[in-house]
């Protein structure tokens, strides 16, 4: 088996110990998995949740919600309702620029399946689903490797979901598993109470579950002491992404290999993320501020606390000096507008207008009123925030606002007919990676 | 001495099911102190509870929303 057969991916692990790394160099079958990580110790559900709380594990799918709180909510909702809950392992990455969940499922599928079994034990579930993004052969692959395992106490159904940006949103995933379209739903009652089959449902990202499998083996204190690593998808100007496993706080230079001259900005988190300016360490020092936001330097430790912005799904995209951040953002906003489920008025009306305005900012004509465009974008970003069934408009507004700040000088240049990257197509992908 | 009503009825706020709202605007007519409309006709809800003297109109706004998209949440 070889990684490039399924996904055009490079993978790099900075984990210090082979037995605690999420990304082994080669895909592990069940025998190799047991040989490397050892067998799962027997667990008690409630003690496991207490351990997860102590470990500090939070969701790795983007929202960074504390894992133990979700588990407790599901366990208690199930007790109140008098029915067994369902566990959904969420590997439907959706984000075209991100590949870390696909890499994890390909290289360490049994770590994820261990995590599913543990999560089921924690909440008392008797059914589980593992959702993977369609189009990469992952559904068949994980089903095949799953057959290597002894029959599980809790059966796991592998499901391929459409490779759309919002497919992995919690209520969209639940809707899809219930036989509906994979679009976000208005939730009169939250998924932890009323999810798959109308019952209490724990939706947890596959990386979170892989962490759970390591915490069960090495203990909550081990994870808490930052021995645990996180998965990032690193993107440079062109070509395939690199999935990097690194400890939180690892410097940008160590994590990406990017030196002081690597580029002008970094997109942190994903397409719902934040553009931050990239400055050289000597010129600025860490914690430098440019245009009123924190600039990243090669020696900045990559964590949500240091950067002051969410790490989201772990994307780090470096924008080189000869590319235009406005062109990139216009392209992403157009994609995000097209990926809107079109169900909520502010998103339905706001996103296409923002995409069109950003496109004009990126490619102005003689008649473009750049100040008016920027004012419109700021106003629309405010109007779409916190006014939808899901956070798609909120994330799109975050991206647009951060681009207006980080690429303010570029926008000024555009007003005078200059662009950093005239006639260059956008580098960041806006369609799912094809196998 | 706390207000009697606050013991029995927690303060409620208007909330919108955004997937149902069709921008009819009836809610803004009935509850102008809490609900205004954006440039596309969708409600902008003030971040504060329904005041005591607007409770009846708030319930009316909920029952008269043609799209059944408005609710009161504690």
Short mmCIF file of C-alpha atoms in Angstrom, two decimals, chain A residues 200-427:
data_model
loop_
_atom_site.label_atom_id
_atom_site.label_comp_id
_atom_site.label_asym_id
_atom_site.label_seq_id
_atom_site.Cartn_x
_atom_site.Cartn_y
_atom_site.Cartn_z
CA UNK A 200 -29.05 11.37 21.31
CA UNK A 201 -26.00 11.53 19.04
CA UNK A 202 -22.31 12.16 19.65
CA UNK A 203 -20.62 13.65 16.58
CA UNK A 204 -16.86 13.75 16.98
CA UNK A 205 -14.14 14.47 14.43
CA UNK A 206 -11.96 11.48 13.45
CA UNK A 207 -8.75 13.14 14.69
CA UNK A 208 -10.38 13.75 18.07
CA UNK A 209 -11.23 10.03 18.20
CA UNK A 210 -7.66 9.05 17.29
CA UNK A 211 -6.45 11.23 20.17
CA UNK A 212 -8.94 9.42 22.40
CA UNK A 213 -7.38 6.10 21.38
CA UNK A 214 -3.94 7.39 22.46
CA UNK A 215 -5.27 8.91 25.69
CA UNK A 216 -6.85 5.54 26.63
CA UNK A 217 -3.42 3.93 26.22
CA UNK A 218 -1.09 6.57 27.65
CA UNK A 219 -3.34 8.36 30.13
CA UNK A 220 -4.92 11.82 30.36
CA UNK A 221 -1.85 13.24 32.14
CA UNK A 222 0.32 12.33 29.15
CA UNK A 223 -1.97 14.22 26.78
CA UNK A 224 -2.32 17.15 29.15
CA UNK A 225 1.44 17.57 29.34
CA UNK A 226 1.39 18.53 25.60
CA UNK A 227 2.88 15.24 24.60
CA UNK A 228 -0.11 15.02 22.27
CA UNK A 229 0.29 16.33 18.74
CA UNK A 230 -2.11 17.94 16.29
CA UNK A 231 -2.59 17.52 12.55
CA UNK A 232 -2.12 20.46 10.18
CA UNK A 233 -2.52 20.73 6.43
CA UNK A 234 0.28 22.93 5.10
CA UNK A 235 -0.04 24.49 1.65
CA UNK A 236 2.57 26.39 -0.34
CA UNK A 237 2.10 28.17 -3.64
CA UNK A 238 1.41 25.16 -5.79
CA UNK A 239 1.02 21.43 -5.76
CA UNK A 240 -0.16 18.89 -3.27
CA UNK A 241 -0.60 19.76 0.39
CA UNK A 242 1.58 18.35 3.13
CA UNK A 243 -0.13 16.96 6.21
CA UNK A 244 2.08 17.69 9.21
CA UNK A 245 1.77 16.24 12.69
CA UNK A 246 3.25 18.58 15.28
CA UNK A 247 2.96 19.54 18.93
CA UNK A 248 0.91 22.68 19.62
CA UNK A 249 3.25 25.66 19.86
CA UNK A 250 5.71 24.34 17.24
CA UNK A 251 7.16 27.32 15.36
CA UNK A 252 5.85 28.19 11.92
CA UNK A 253 9.33 27.65 10.48
CA UNK A 254 9.67 24.19 12.02
CA UNK A 255 6.12 23.23 11.09
CA UNK A 256 6.10 24.43 7.49
CA UNK A 257 9.78 24.68 6.62
CA UNK A 258 9.04 28.29 5.70
CA UNK A 259 11.82 30.76 6.38
CA UNK A 260 11.75 34.53 6.78
CA UNK A 261 11.22 35.15 3.08
CA UNK A 262 8.56 32.48 2.63
CA UNK A 263 5.70 34.80 1.87
CA UNK A 264 3.53 37.76 2.75
CA UNK A 265 0.65 36.13 4.66
CA UNK A 266 -0.71 32.91 6.15
CA UNK A 267 -4.28 31.68 5.97
CA UNK A 268 -4.89 30.06 9.36
CA UNK A 269 -7.65 27.53 10.00
CA UNK A 270 -9.33 27.03 6.65
CA UNK A 271 -11.74 28.81 4.32
CA UNK A 272 -13.62 29.96 7.41
CA UNK A 273 -10.30 31.10 8.82
CA UNK A 274 -8.15 34.19 9.18
CA UNK A 275 -5.49 35.79 6.98
CA UNK A 276 -2.56 36.97 9.09
CA UNK A 277 0.39 38.97 7.74
CA UNK A 278 3.73 37.15 7.70
CA UNK A 279 6.71 39.23 8.82
CA UNK A 280 10.37 38.41 9.15
CA UNK A 281 11.44 37.73 12.73
CA UNK A 282 14.36 40.20 12.58
CA UNK A 283 12.22 43.03 11.27
CA UNK A 284 9.29 42.56 13.58
CA UNK A 285 10.02 40.16 16.42
CA UNK A 286 7.29 37.76 17.49
CA UNK A 287 4.09 39.47 18.49
CA UNK A 288 4.60 42.15 15.85
CA UNK A 289 1.56 44.08 14.75
CA UNK A 290 0.86 45.10 11.20
CA UNK A 291 -2.31 46.82 10.04
CA UNK A 292 -3.69 46.40 13.56
CA UNK A 293 -3.46 42.60 13.64
CA UNK A 294 -0.85 40.25 15.03
CA UNK A 295 1.71 39.37 12.41
CA UNK A 296 3.08 35.84 12.27
CA UNK A 297 6.85 35.41 12.10
CA UNK A 298 8.80 32.25 11.31
CA UNK A 299 9.48 31.71 15.03
CA UNK A 300 5.88 32.25 16.15
CA UNK A 301 4.58 29.15 17.94
CA UNK A 302 1.47 27.89 16.17
CA UNK A 303 -1.37 27.71 18.69
CA UNK A 304 -4.73 29.45 18.98
CA UNK A 305 -3.47 31.34 22.06
CA UNK A 306 -0.29 32.68 20.42
CA UNK A 307 -1.94 33.63 17.14
CA UNK A 308 -5.08 35.00 18.78
CA UNK A 309 -7.24 33.32 16.12
CA UNK A 310 -8.89 29.88 15.95
CA UNK A 311 -6.85 27.07 14.36
CA UNK A 312 -10.09 25.71 12.90
CA UNK A 313 -9.44 22.53 10.96
CA UNK A 314 -5.67 23.11 11.04
CA UNK A 315 -4.99 24.63 7.61
CA UNK A 316 -1.85 26.75 7.20
CA UNK A 317 -1.62 28.18 3.68
CA UNK A 318 1.40 30.35 2.90
CA UNK A 319 0.84 33.12 0.38
CA UNK A 320 4.06 33.93 -1.53
CA UNK A 321 5.07 37.52 -2.31
CA UNK A 322 4.23 37.13 -5.98
CA UNK A 323 0.60 36.21 -5.34
CA UNK A 324 -2.37 38.44 -4.59
CA UNK A 325 -4.33 37.89 -1.38
CA UNK A 326 -7.36 39.68 -2.80
CA UNK A 327 -7.46 37.35 -5.83
CA UNK A 328 -7.22 34.33 -3.51
CA UNK A 329 -9.94 35.61 -1.18
CA UNK A 330 -12.25 36.53 -4.06
CA UNK A 331 -11.91 33.01 -5.41
CA UNK A 332 -12.59 31.43 -1.99
CA UNK A 333 -15.59 33.69 -1.34
CA UNK A 334 -17.09 32.77 -4.70
CA UNK A 335 -16.66 29.11 -3.78
CA UNK A 336 -18.20 29.67 -0.31
CA UNK A 337 -21.17 31.50 -1.86
CA UNK A 338 -21.73 28.59 -4.26
CA UNK A 339 -21.44 26.10 -1.39
CA UNK A 340 -24.11 27.88 0.66
CA UNK A 341 -27.12 25.64 1.11
CA UNK A 342 -29.21 28.71 0.21
CA UNK A 343 -31.65 28.14 3.04
CA UNK A 344 -31.14 31.27 5.14
CA UNK A 345 -31.87 34.78 3.83
CA UNK A 346 -28.79 36.64 5.09
CA UNK A 347 -26.40 33.97 3.70
CA UNK A 348 -28.38 33.60 0.44
CA UNK A 349 -28.33 37.36 -0.15
CA UNK A 350 -25.06 38.33 1.50
CA UNK A 351 -22.53 35.78 0.25
CA UNK A 352 -23.02 36.30 -3.52
CA UNK A 353 -22.87 40.09 -3.03
CA UNK A 354 -19.69 39.77 -0.96
CA UNK A 355 -18.15 37.42 -3.56
CA UNK A 356 -18.98 39.86 -6.37
CA UNK A 357 -17.64 42.85 -4.42
CA UNK A 358 -14.42 41.01 -3.57
CA UNK A 359 -14.02 40.04 -7.19
CA UNK A 360 -14.23 43.73 -8.11
CA UNK A 361 -11.68 44.54 -5.40
CA UNK A 362 -9.39 41.91 -6.91
CA UNK A 363 -9.99 43.00 -10.52
CA UNK A 364 -11.14 46.64 -10.44
CA UNK A 365 -12.12 48.62 -13.51
CA UNK A 366 -11.64 52.36 -14.07
CA UNK A 367 -15.12 52.92 -12.70
CA UNK A 368 -14.75 50.88 -9.48
CA UNK A 369 -15.33 52.85 -6.27
CA UNK A 370 -12.88 51.03 -4.03
CA UNK A 371 -13.91 52.83 -0.83
CA UNK A 372 -17.57 52.03 -1.44
CA UNK A 373 -16.71 48.36 -2.11
CA UNK A 374 -14.78 48.12 1.16
CA UNK A 375 -17.61 49.79 3.08
CA UNK A 376 -20.17 47.42 1.52
CA UNK A 377 -18.05 44.38 2.40
CA UNK A 378 -17.68 45.45 6.04
CA UNK A 379 -21.42 46.08 6.35
CA UNK A 380 -22.40 42.76 4.74
CA UNK A 381 -19.90 40.88 6.92
CA UNK A 382 -21.75 42.29 9.92
CA UNK A 383 -25.18 41.49 8.48
CA UNK A 384 -24.51 37.81 7.80
CA UNK A 385 -22.83 37.05 11.14
CA UNK A 386 -24.81 34.98 13.68
CA UNK A 387 -27.87 35.00 11.40
CA UNK A 388 -28.13 31.49 10.00
CA UNK A 389 -28.84 27.86 10.85
CA UNK A 390 -25.09 27.16 10.73
CA UNK A 391 -21.83 29.11 10.99
CA UNK A 392 -21.12 29.20 7.24
CA UNK A 393 -21.89 32.93 6.97
CA UNK A 394 -19.92 33.68 10.16
CA UNK A 395 -16.82 31.91 8.87
CA UNK A 396 -17.11 33.55 5.46
CA UNK A 397 -17.36 36.97 7.13
CA UNK A 398 -14.26 36.21 9.23
CA UNK A 399 -12.28 35.36 6.08
CA UNK A 400 -13.43 38.51 4.26
CA UNK A 401 -12.73 40.83 7.19
CA UNK A 402 -9.27 39.44 7.81
CA UNK A 403 -8.44 39.80 4.10
CA UNK A 404 -9.56 43.45 4.11
CA UNK A 405 -7.16 44.11 7.01
CA UNK A 406 -4.19 41.95 6.00
CA UNK A 407 -4.33 42.97 2.32
CA UNK A 408 -5.21 46.63 2.91
CA UNK A 409 -2.03 47.78 1.17
CA UNK A 410 -2.78 45.49 -1.78
CA UNK A 411 -6.28 47.01 -2.05
CA UNK A 412 -4.72 50.49 -2.10
CA UNK A 413 -2.39 49.34 -4.87
CA UNK A 414 -5.33 47.92 -6.84
CA UNK A 415 -7.04 51.31 -6.58
CA UNK A 416 -4.03 52.69 -8.46
CA UNK A 417 -3.97 49.95 -11.05
CA UNK A 418 -1.24 47.74 -9.56
CA UNK A 419 -1.49 44.10 -8.46
CA UNK A 420 1.09 41.75 -6.87
CA UNK A 421 0.12 38.97 -9.20
CA UNK A 422 -1.43 40.28 -12.39
CA UNK A 423 -3.11 37.56 -14.45
CA UNK A 424 -2.09 34.72 -12.13
CA UNK A 425 -4.89 32.27 -11.35
CA UNK A 426 -5.65 31.64 -7.67
CA UNK A 427 -3.44 29.00 -6.03
#
